[in-house]
Amino acid sequence: MLDETREAPAAVARLLASGLEEYRTFGDFLRLNPPTGILTLARGSSDHAAQHTGYLIMARLGKLVTSLPMSLVTLYHANLARPGLLVMAFSQSGQSPDLVDPMRYFTKNGATTVALVNAADSPLAREASRVFPLHAGEERSVAATKSFIGQLVAGARIVAAWEQDPEFTEGLAQLPRALEHAASADWTAGVQALTPVDRLFILGRGTGLAIAQEAALKLKETCGIQAEAFSGAEVRHGPMAIVEAGFPLLIFAPRGPAQAGLIALADDFRAKGARVLLAAPPDTPGTMLPLVPAPHPELDTVTAIQSFYPMVEALSRARGFDPDHPQHLSKVTRTR
């Protein structure tokens, strides 16, 4: 897991150097043929990447995006085919039937179907009308790291090709160097603070919520910690009632419109006696986990998760677990 986490910057560089014509052509297609609806298909870590991409599409392009419950197709056989749909599937292996079957259904019924997948020769890729490989290379660790970061970047590349914003596009081009710095950020405070805990909240907002959800999943599967992710707004609607003195919280507060509210929330929780781990730019008061700024503020989430992964790997070992072989899990999960 640690080796693959450290390979992520190089994997992203490969991804950004590949498929230049394919992304450009797809961006042209989307501008000429605006989709009537946008669906994402994904499970687990890939679903967090799908949510991140969906948020970018909604925020930057003003298009509504829906995360599709795949059982509507695989179990309930709902008639969902509509003219002009864009369906985006996110996967590492591309083998789970509950992704492959809906992709086949939507492609057969005329949707524009896209697979963002690490295994370019997978069943999912074969059912899609367009494939954008992640170029992450073999990923042996059960806990996805470099492929997840690749999905974030591939999704952002589609947004950039569609929107044609030069600053966002240039930010993506410069991202690998920022990821190299992020991979070596000092997050030892997180290991020290979280080694003895068995539960915590992880908070984010906007695109940062997807990163909070990914962090919570990794803490569950590699560290045995009952981690729950919430929006910084949603946590006030009930969950904060169980926060007491010493309760641990990890708050992701990258740059952007949501940052001020998350920093204020960190202050509120500290006032209640909670133990707050604030992940924010180094010059932010109260920061314990420094976030490396990305070349564009809306890519700070990518550098944030790059810094989180080495920390959670070290935390897993500090708690006596083997992060490379989590209990009860396998690399490929097949569900319907």
Tab-separated table of N, CA and C in Angstrom, residues 15-16 18-31 35 38-40 49-50 52-54 56-58 60-61 63 65 86-90 103 112-117 130-134 150-165 168-169 172 299:
chain	number	residue	atom	x	y	z
A	15	LEU	N	-0.914	9.408	-16.766
A	15	LEU	CA	-2.303	9.646	-17.159
A	15	LEU	C	-2.434	10.963	-17.924
A	16	LEU	N	-1.798	12.015	-17.420
A	16	LEU	CA	-1.925	13.326	-18.049
A	16	LEU	C	-1.198	13.400	-19.395
A	18	SER	N	-1.173	10.925	-21.517
A	18	SER	CA	-1.829	10.000	-22.447
A	18	SER	C	-3.195	10.536	-22.854
A	19	GLY	N	-3.697	10.018	-23.949
A	19	GLY	CA	-5.078	10.275	-24.350
A	19	GLY	C	-5.419	11.718	-24.643
A	20	LEU	N	-4.441	12.508	-25.067
A	20	LEU	CA	-4.710	13.929	-25.291
A	20	LEU	C	-5.828	14.131	-26.312
A	21	GLU	N	-5.772	13.409	-27.397
A	21	GLU	CA	-6.786	13.553	-28.445
A	21	GLU	C	-8.138	13.025	-27.986
A	22	GLU	N	-8.130	11.924	-27.218
A	22	GLU	CA	-9.388	11.322	-26.763
A	22	GLU	C	-10.146	12.265	-25.830
A	23	TYR	N	-9.423	12.893	-24.893
A	23	TYR	CA	-10.094	13.827	-23.986
A	23	TYR	C	-10.573	15.067	-24.742
A	24	ARG	N	-9.745	15.587	-25.649
A	24	ARG	CA	-10.132	16.772	-26.402
A	24	ARG	C	-11.384	16.489	-27.234
A	25	THR	N	-11.388	15.340	-27.915
A	25	THR	CA	-12.526	14.977	-28.759
A	25	THR	C	-13.790	14.803	-27.929
A	26	PHE	N	-13.654	14.216	-26.750
A	26	PHE	CA	-14.825	14.006	-25.899
A	26	PHE	C	-15.361	15.345	-25.384
A	27	GLY	N	-14.455	16.260	-25.034
A	27	GLY	CA	-14.903	17.582	-24.623
A	27	GLY	C	-15.674	18.281	-25.731
A	28	ASP	N	-15.168	18.181	-26.965
A	28	ASP	CA	-15.871	18.762	-28.113
A	28	ASP	C	-17.253	18.132	-28.262
A	29	PHE	N	-17.316	16.818	-28.128
A	29	PHE	CA	-18.589	16.097	-28.258
A	29	PHE	C	-19.603	16.589	-27.227
A	30	LEU	N	-19.164	16.758	-25.973
A	30	LEU	CA	-20.088	17.163	-24.916
A	30	LEU	C	-20.593	18.588	-25.118
A	31	ARG	N	-19.752	19.455	-25.653
A	31	ARG	CA	-20.212	20.818	-25.916
A	31	ARG	C	-21.200	20.857	-27.076
A	35	PRO	N	-25.543	16.627	-22.658
A	35	PRO	CA	-26.357	15.502	-22.191
A	35	PRO	C	-27.645	15.968	-21.539
A	38	ILE	N	-27.061	13.102	-16.484
A	38	ILE	CA	-25.749	12.507	-16.221
A	38	ILE	C	-25.877	11.570	-15.027
A	39	LEU	N	-25.448	10.326	-15.226
A	39	LEU	CA	-25.458	9.325	-14.165
A	39	LEU	C	-24.040	8.854	-13.903
A	40	THR	N	-23.733	8.540	-12.653
A	40	THR	CA	-22.474	7.876	-12.323
A	40	THR	C	-22.770	6.489	-11.762
A	49	ALA	N	-14.739	8.762	-5.842
A	49	ALA	CA	-14.190	9.477	-7.003
A	49	ALA	C	-15.314	9.963	-7.913
A	50	ALA	N	-16.348	9.143	-8.083
A	50	ALA	CA	-17.487	9.536	-8.907
A	50	ALA	C	-18.191	10.750	-8.312
A	52	HIS	N	-16.833	13.026	-6.421
A	52	HIS	CA	-15.928	14.159	-6.612
A	52	HIS	C	-16.104	14.738	-8.020
A	53	THR	N	-16.111	13.868	-9.020
A	53	THR	CA	-16.297	14.318	-10.393
A	53	THR	C	-17.673	14.938	-10.584
A	54	GLY	N	-18.681	14.302	-10.020
A	54	GLY	CA	-20.031	14.839	-10.140
A	54	GLY	C	-20.152	16.232	-9.546
A	56	LEU	N	-17.718	18.436	-9.261
A	56	LEU	CA	-17.043	19.358	-10.168
A	56	LEU	C	-17.927	19.710	-11.368
A	57	ILE	N	-18.601	18.713	-11.934
A	57	ILE	CA	-19.474	18.959	-13.079
A	57	ILE	C	-20.597	19.913	-12.684
A	58	MET	N	-21.196	19.667	-11.527
A	58	MET	CA	-22.308	20.527	-11.103
A	58	MET	C	-21.829	21.940	-10.789
A	60	ARG	N	-18.936	23.528	-11.728
A	60	ARG	CA	-18.242	24.259	-12.777
A	60	ARG	C	-19.045	24.348	-14.079
A	61	LEU	N	-19.907	23.379	-14.327
A	61	LEU	CA	-20.631	23.340	-15.595
A	61	LEU	C	-22.132	23.524	-15.444
A	63	LYS	N	-24.393	21.347	-14.569
A	63	LYS	CA	-25.169	20.187	-15.004
A	63	LYS	C	-25.473	19.293	-13.804
A	65	VAL	N	-26.012	15.954	-11.738
A	65	VAL	CA	-25.428	14.608	-11.795
A	65	VAL	C	-26.077	13.752	-10.719
A	86	LEU	N	-25.702	10.718	-20.427
A	86	LEU	CA	-24.274	10.458	-20.259
A	86	LEU	C	-24.114	9.614	-19.008
A	87	VAL	N	-23.506	8.443	-19.144
A	87	VAL	CA	-23.331	7.516	-18.023
A	87	VAL	C	-21.838	7.288	-17.831
A	88	MET	N	-21.341	7.609	-16.636
A	88	MET	CA	-19.915	7.517	-16.336
A	88	MET	C	-19.699	6.472	-15.245
A	89	ALA	N	-18.940	5.426	-15.570
A	89	ALA	CA	-18.646	4.371	-14.609
A	89	ALA	C	-17.200	4.497	-14.146
A	90	PHE	N	-16.989	4.352	-12.842
A	90	PHE	CA	-15.673	4.450	-12.226
A	90	PHE	C	-15.346	3.107	-11.578
A	103	MET	N	-23.876	-0.904	-17.415
A	103	MET	CA	-23.178	-0.290	-18.539
A	103	MET	C	-23.638	-0.903	-19.857
A	112	THR	N	-24.523	7.689	-24.080
A	112	THR	CA	-23.072	7.856	-24.175
A	112	THR	C	-22.479	7.295	-22.889
A	113	THR	N	-21.765	6.190	-22.989
A	113	THR	CA	-21.259	5.509	-21.801
A	113	THR	C	-19.744	5.603	-21.748
A	114	VAL	N	-19.236	5.922	-20.577
A	114	VAL	CA	-17.816	6.187	-20.380
A	114	VAL	C	-17.315	5.350	-19.208
A	115	ALA	N	-16.201	4.663	-19.388
A	115	ALA	CA	-15.567	3.908	-18.315
A	115	ALA	C	-14.241	4.566	-17.962
A	116	LEU	N	-14.105	4.981	-16.707
A	116	LEU	CA	-12.834	5.446	-16.173
A	116	LEU	C	-12.314	4.295	-15.324
A	117	VAL	N	-11.396	3.517	-15.879
A	117	VAL	CA	-11.066	2.227	-15.294
A	117	VAL	C	-9.576	1.952	-15.450
A	130	ARG	N	-16.951	4.668	-24.666
A	130	ARG	CA	-15.661	5.356	-24.558
A	130	ARG	C	-14.953	4.876	-23.306
A	131	VAL	N	-13.632	4.725	-23.399
A	131	VAL	CA	-12.824	4.252	-22.270
A	131	VAL	C	-11.692	5.236	-22.025
A	132	PHE	N	-11.525	5.614	-20.758
A	132	PHE	CA	-10.411	6.467	-20.352
A	132	PHE	C	-9.592	5.705	-19.313
A	133	PRO	N	-8.528	5.028	-19.740
A	133	PRO	CA	-7.710	4.234	-18.808
A	133	PRO	C	-7.011	5.135	-17.795
A	134	LEU	N	-6.801	4.586	-16.584
A	134	LEU	CA	-6.159	5.356	-15.517
A	134	LEU	C	-4.638	5.318	-15.594
A	150	GLY	N	-5.937	8.427	-9.505
A	150	GLY	CA	-6.087	8.472	-10.949
A	150	GLY	C	-7.523	8.745	-11.373
A	151	GLN	N	-8.484	8.169	-10.668
A	151	GLN	CA	-9.888	8.424	-10.999
A	151	GLN	C	-10.256	9.884	-10.758
A	152	LEU	N	-9.759	10.458	-9.653
A	152	LEU	CA	-10.013	11.878	-9.405
A	152	LEU	C	-9.491	12.723	-10.556
A	153	VAL	N	-8.290	12.396	-11.015
A	153	VAL	CA	-7.655	13.198	-12.068
A	153	VAL	C	-8.342	12.962	-13.411
A	154	ALA	N	-8.677	11.719	-13.719
A	154	ALA	CA	-9.362	11.441	-14.983
A	154	ALA	C	-10.714	12.150	-15.030
A	155	GLY	N	-11.432	12.123	-13.920
A	155	GLY	CA	-12.705	12.847	-13.868
A	155	GLY	C	-12.511	14.338	-14.067
A	156	ALA	N	-11.489	14.900	-13.418
A	156	ALA	CA	-11.210	16.326	-13.566
A	156	ALA	C	-10.782	16.658	-14.999
A	157	ARG	N	-10.084	15.727	-15.651
A	157	ARG	CA	-9.692	15.965	-17.055
A	157	ARG	C	-10.912	16.052	-17.968
A	158	ILE	N	-11.909	15.219	-17.710
A	158	ILE	CA	-13.130	15.304	-18.515
A	158	ILE	C	-13.803	16.656	-18.300
A	159	VAL	N	-13.851	17.102	-17.046
A	159	VAL	CA	-14.425	18.418	-16.762
A	159	VAL	C	-13.638	19.509	-17.487
A	160	ALA	N	-12.312	19.424	-17.436
A	160	ALA	CA	-11.470	20.437	-18.082
A	160	ALA	C	-11.666	20.447	-19.595
A	161	ALA	N	-11.754	19.254	-20.199
A	161	ALA	CA	-11.940	19.169	-21.644
A	161	ALA	C	-13.306	19.709	-22.054
A	162	TRP	N	-14.285	19.503	-21.215
A	162	TRP	CA	-15.644	19.952	-21.474
A	162	TRP	C	-15.744	21.477	-21.298
A	163	GLU	N	-15.209	21.978	-20.198
A	163	GLU	CA	-15.354	23.396	-19.845
A	163	GLU	C	-14.391	24.309	-20.603
A	164	GLN	N	-13.186	23.821	-20.831
A	164	GLN	CA	-12.125	24.592	-21.491
A	164	GLN	C	-11.726	25.844	-20.696
A	165	ASP	N	-11.586	25.677	-19.390
A	165	ASP	CA	-11.068	26.760	-18.557
A	165	ASP	C	-9.548	26.647	-18.512
A	168	PHE	N	-7.850	25.996	-14.933
A	168	PHE	CA	-8.088	24.651	-14.407
A	168	PHE	C	-7.277	23.623	-15.194
A	169	THR	N	-7.238	23.782	-16.508
A	169	THR	CA	-6.472	22.867	-17.355
A	169	THR	C	-4.985	22.929	-17.021
A	172	LEU	N	-4.213	21.173	-13.709
A	172	LEU	CA	-4.097	19.721	-13.870
A	172	LEU	C	-2.722	19.339	-14.403
A	299	LEU	N	-8.257	21.524	-6.948
A	299	LEU	CA	-7.514	20.266	-6.953
A	299	LEU	C	-6.834	20.001	-5.616
